[in-house]
PDB file of C-alpha atoms in Angstrom:
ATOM      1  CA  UNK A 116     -19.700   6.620   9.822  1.00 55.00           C
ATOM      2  CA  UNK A 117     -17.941   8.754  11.882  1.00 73.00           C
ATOM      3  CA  UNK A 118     -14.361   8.746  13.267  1.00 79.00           C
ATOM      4  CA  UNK A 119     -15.565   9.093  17.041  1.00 82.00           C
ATOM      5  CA  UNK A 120     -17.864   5.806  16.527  1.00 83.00           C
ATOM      6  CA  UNK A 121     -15.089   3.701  15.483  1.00 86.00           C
ATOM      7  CA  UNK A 122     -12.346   4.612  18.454  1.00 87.00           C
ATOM      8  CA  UNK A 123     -15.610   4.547  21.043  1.00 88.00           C
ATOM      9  CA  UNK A 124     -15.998   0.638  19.418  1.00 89.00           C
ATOM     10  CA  UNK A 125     -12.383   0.276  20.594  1.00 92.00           C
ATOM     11  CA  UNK A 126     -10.360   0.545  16.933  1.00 90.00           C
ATOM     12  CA  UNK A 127      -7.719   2.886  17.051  1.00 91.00           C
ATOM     13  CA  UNK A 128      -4.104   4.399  16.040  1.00 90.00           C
ATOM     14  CA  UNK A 129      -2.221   2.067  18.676  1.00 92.00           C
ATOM     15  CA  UNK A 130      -4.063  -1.324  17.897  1.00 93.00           C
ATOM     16  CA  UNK A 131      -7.180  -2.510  19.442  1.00 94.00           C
ATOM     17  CA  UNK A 132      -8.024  -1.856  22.623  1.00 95.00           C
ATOM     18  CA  UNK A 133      -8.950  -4.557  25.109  1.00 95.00           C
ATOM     19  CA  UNK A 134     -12.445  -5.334  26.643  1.00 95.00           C
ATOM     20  CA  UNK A 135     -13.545  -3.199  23.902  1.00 94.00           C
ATOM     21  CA  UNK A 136     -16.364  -4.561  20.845  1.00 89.00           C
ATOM     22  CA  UNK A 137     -13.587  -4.457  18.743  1.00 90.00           C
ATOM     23  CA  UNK A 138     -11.743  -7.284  20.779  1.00 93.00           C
ATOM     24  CA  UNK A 139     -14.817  -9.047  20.770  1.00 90.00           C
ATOM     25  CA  UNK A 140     -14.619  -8.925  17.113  1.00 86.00           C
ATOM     26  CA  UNK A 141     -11.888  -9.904  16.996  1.00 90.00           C
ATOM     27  CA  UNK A 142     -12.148 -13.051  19.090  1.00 91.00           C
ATOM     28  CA  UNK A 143     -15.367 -13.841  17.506  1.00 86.00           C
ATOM     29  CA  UNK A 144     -14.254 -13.900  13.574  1.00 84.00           C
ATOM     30  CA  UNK A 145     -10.758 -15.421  14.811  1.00 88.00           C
ATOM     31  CA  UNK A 146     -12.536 -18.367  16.074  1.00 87.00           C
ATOM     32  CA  UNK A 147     -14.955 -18.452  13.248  1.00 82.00           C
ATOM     33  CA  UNK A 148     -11.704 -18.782  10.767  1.00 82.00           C
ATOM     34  CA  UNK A 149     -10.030 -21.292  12.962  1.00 88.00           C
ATOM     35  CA  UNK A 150      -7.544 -19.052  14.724  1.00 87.00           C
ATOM     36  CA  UNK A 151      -6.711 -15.743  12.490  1.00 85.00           C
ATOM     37  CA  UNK A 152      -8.461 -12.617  11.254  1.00 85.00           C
ATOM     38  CA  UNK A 153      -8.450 -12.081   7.717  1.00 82.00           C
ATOM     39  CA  UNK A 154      -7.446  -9.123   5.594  1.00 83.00           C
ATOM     40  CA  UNK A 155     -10.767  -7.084   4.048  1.00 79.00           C
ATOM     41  CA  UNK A 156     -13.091  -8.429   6.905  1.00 79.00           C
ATOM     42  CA  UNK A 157     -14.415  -6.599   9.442  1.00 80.00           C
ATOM     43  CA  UNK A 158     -11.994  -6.531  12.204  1.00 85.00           C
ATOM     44  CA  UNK A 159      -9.269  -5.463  10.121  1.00 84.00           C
ATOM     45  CA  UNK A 160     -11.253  -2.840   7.708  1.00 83.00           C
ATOM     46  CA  UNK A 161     -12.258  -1.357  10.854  1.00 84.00           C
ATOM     47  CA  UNK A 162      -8.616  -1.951  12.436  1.00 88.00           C
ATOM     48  CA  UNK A 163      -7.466  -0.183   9.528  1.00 85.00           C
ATOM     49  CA  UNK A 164      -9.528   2.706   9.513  1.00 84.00           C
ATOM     50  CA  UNK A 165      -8.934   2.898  13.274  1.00 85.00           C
ATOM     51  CA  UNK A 166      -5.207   3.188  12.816  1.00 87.00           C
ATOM     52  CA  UNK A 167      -5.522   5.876   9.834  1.00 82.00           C
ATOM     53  CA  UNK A 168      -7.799   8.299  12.338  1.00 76.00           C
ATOM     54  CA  UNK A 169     -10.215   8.925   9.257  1.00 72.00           C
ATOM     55  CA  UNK A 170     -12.971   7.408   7.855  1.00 71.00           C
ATOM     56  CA  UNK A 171     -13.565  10.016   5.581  1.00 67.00           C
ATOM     57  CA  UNK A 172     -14.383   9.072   1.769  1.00 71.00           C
ATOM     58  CA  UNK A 173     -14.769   5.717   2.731  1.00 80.00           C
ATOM     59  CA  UNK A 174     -18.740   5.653   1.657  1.00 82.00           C
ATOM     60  CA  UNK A 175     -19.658   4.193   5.280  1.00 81.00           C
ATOM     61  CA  UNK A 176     -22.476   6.722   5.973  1.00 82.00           C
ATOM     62  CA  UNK A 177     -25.054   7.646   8.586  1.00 80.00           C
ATOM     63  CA  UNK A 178     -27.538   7.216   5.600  1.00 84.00           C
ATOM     64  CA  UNK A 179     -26.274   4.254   3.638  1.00 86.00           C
ATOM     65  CA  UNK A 180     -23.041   3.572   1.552  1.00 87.00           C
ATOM     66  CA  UNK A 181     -22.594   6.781  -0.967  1.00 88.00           C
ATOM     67  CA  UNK A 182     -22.500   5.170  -4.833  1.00 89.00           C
ATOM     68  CA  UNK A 183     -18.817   4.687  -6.550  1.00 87.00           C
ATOM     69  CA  UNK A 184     -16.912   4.976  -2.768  1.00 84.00           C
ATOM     70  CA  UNK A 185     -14.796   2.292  -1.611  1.00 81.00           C
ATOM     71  CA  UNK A 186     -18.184   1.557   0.603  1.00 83.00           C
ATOM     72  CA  UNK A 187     -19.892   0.204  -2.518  1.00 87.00           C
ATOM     73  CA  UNK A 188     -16.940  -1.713  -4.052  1.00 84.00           C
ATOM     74  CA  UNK A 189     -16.560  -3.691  -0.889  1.00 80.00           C
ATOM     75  CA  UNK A 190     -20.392  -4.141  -0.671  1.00 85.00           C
ATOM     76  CA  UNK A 191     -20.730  -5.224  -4.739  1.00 87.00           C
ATOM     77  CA  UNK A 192     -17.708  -7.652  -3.927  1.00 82.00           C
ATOM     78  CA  UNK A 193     -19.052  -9.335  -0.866  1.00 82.00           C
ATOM     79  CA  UNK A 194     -22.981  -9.653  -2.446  1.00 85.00           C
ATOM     80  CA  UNK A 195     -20.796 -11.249  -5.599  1.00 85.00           C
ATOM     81  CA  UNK A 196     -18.855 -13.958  -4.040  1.00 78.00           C
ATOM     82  CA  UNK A 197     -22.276 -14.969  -1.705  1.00 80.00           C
ATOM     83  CA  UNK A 198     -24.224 -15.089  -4.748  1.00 86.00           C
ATOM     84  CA  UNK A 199     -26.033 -11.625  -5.045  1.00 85.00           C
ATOM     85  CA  UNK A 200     -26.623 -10.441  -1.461  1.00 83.00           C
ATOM     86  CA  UNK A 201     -24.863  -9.093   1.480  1.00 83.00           C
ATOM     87  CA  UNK A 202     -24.638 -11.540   4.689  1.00 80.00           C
ATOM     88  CA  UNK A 203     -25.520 -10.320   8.181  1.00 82.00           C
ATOM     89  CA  UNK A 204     -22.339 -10.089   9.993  1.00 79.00           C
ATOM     90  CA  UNK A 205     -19.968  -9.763   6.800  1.00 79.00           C
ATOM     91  CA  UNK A 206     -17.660  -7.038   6.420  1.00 76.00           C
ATOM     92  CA  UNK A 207     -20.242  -4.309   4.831  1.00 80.00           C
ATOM     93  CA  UNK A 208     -23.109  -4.990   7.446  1.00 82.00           C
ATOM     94  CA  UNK A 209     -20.651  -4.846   9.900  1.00 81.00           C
ATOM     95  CA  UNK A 210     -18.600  -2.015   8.730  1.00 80.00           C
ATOM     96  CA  UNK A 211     -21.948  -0.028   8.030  1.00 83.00           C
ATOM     97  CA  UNK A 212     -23.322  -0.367  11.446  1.00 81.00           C
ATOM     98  CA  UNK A 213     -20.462   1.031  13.301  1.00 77.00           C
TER      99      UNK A 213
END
């Protein structure tokens, strides 16, 4: 995943910008979760690697999630507490696309 990809989706150093997918995000799993955005899902995993100005090491890669990174921890986590796989829209499908 590249830096560029994730300020162009509207996550960066000063908070996220408006109009931007990464509002819509934001609206979306706010509303989903009855108001608030959780810590470790998407909006603020991306939010966070926005504000950093690096993805690098993260594991989030143009040709799948590199074994032992922080990538693969969050994926093994998520496909454990939904019983074994990784929903569409959760944090590592998300994350990964971007």
């Amino acid at each position: 995943m590249s830096d560029q990809n994730v300020h162009n989706a509207g996550f960066t150093s000063s908070g996220i910008r408006g109009g931007s997918l990464a509002s819509s995000m934001m609206s979306q799993e706010a509303r989903a979760s009855g108001g608030g955005v959780h810590s470790g899902g998407p909006t603020s995993t991306l939010q966070e690697m926005g504000a950093r100005g690096s993805t690098h090491s993260s594991g989030f890669t143009s040709s799948g999630i590199s074994g032992g990174s922080l990538a693969s921890h969050m994926m093994s986590q998520e496909a454990r507490s939904h019983g074994g796989g990784t929903p569409r829209g959760g944090t590592t499908s998300t994350v990964q696309s971007i």
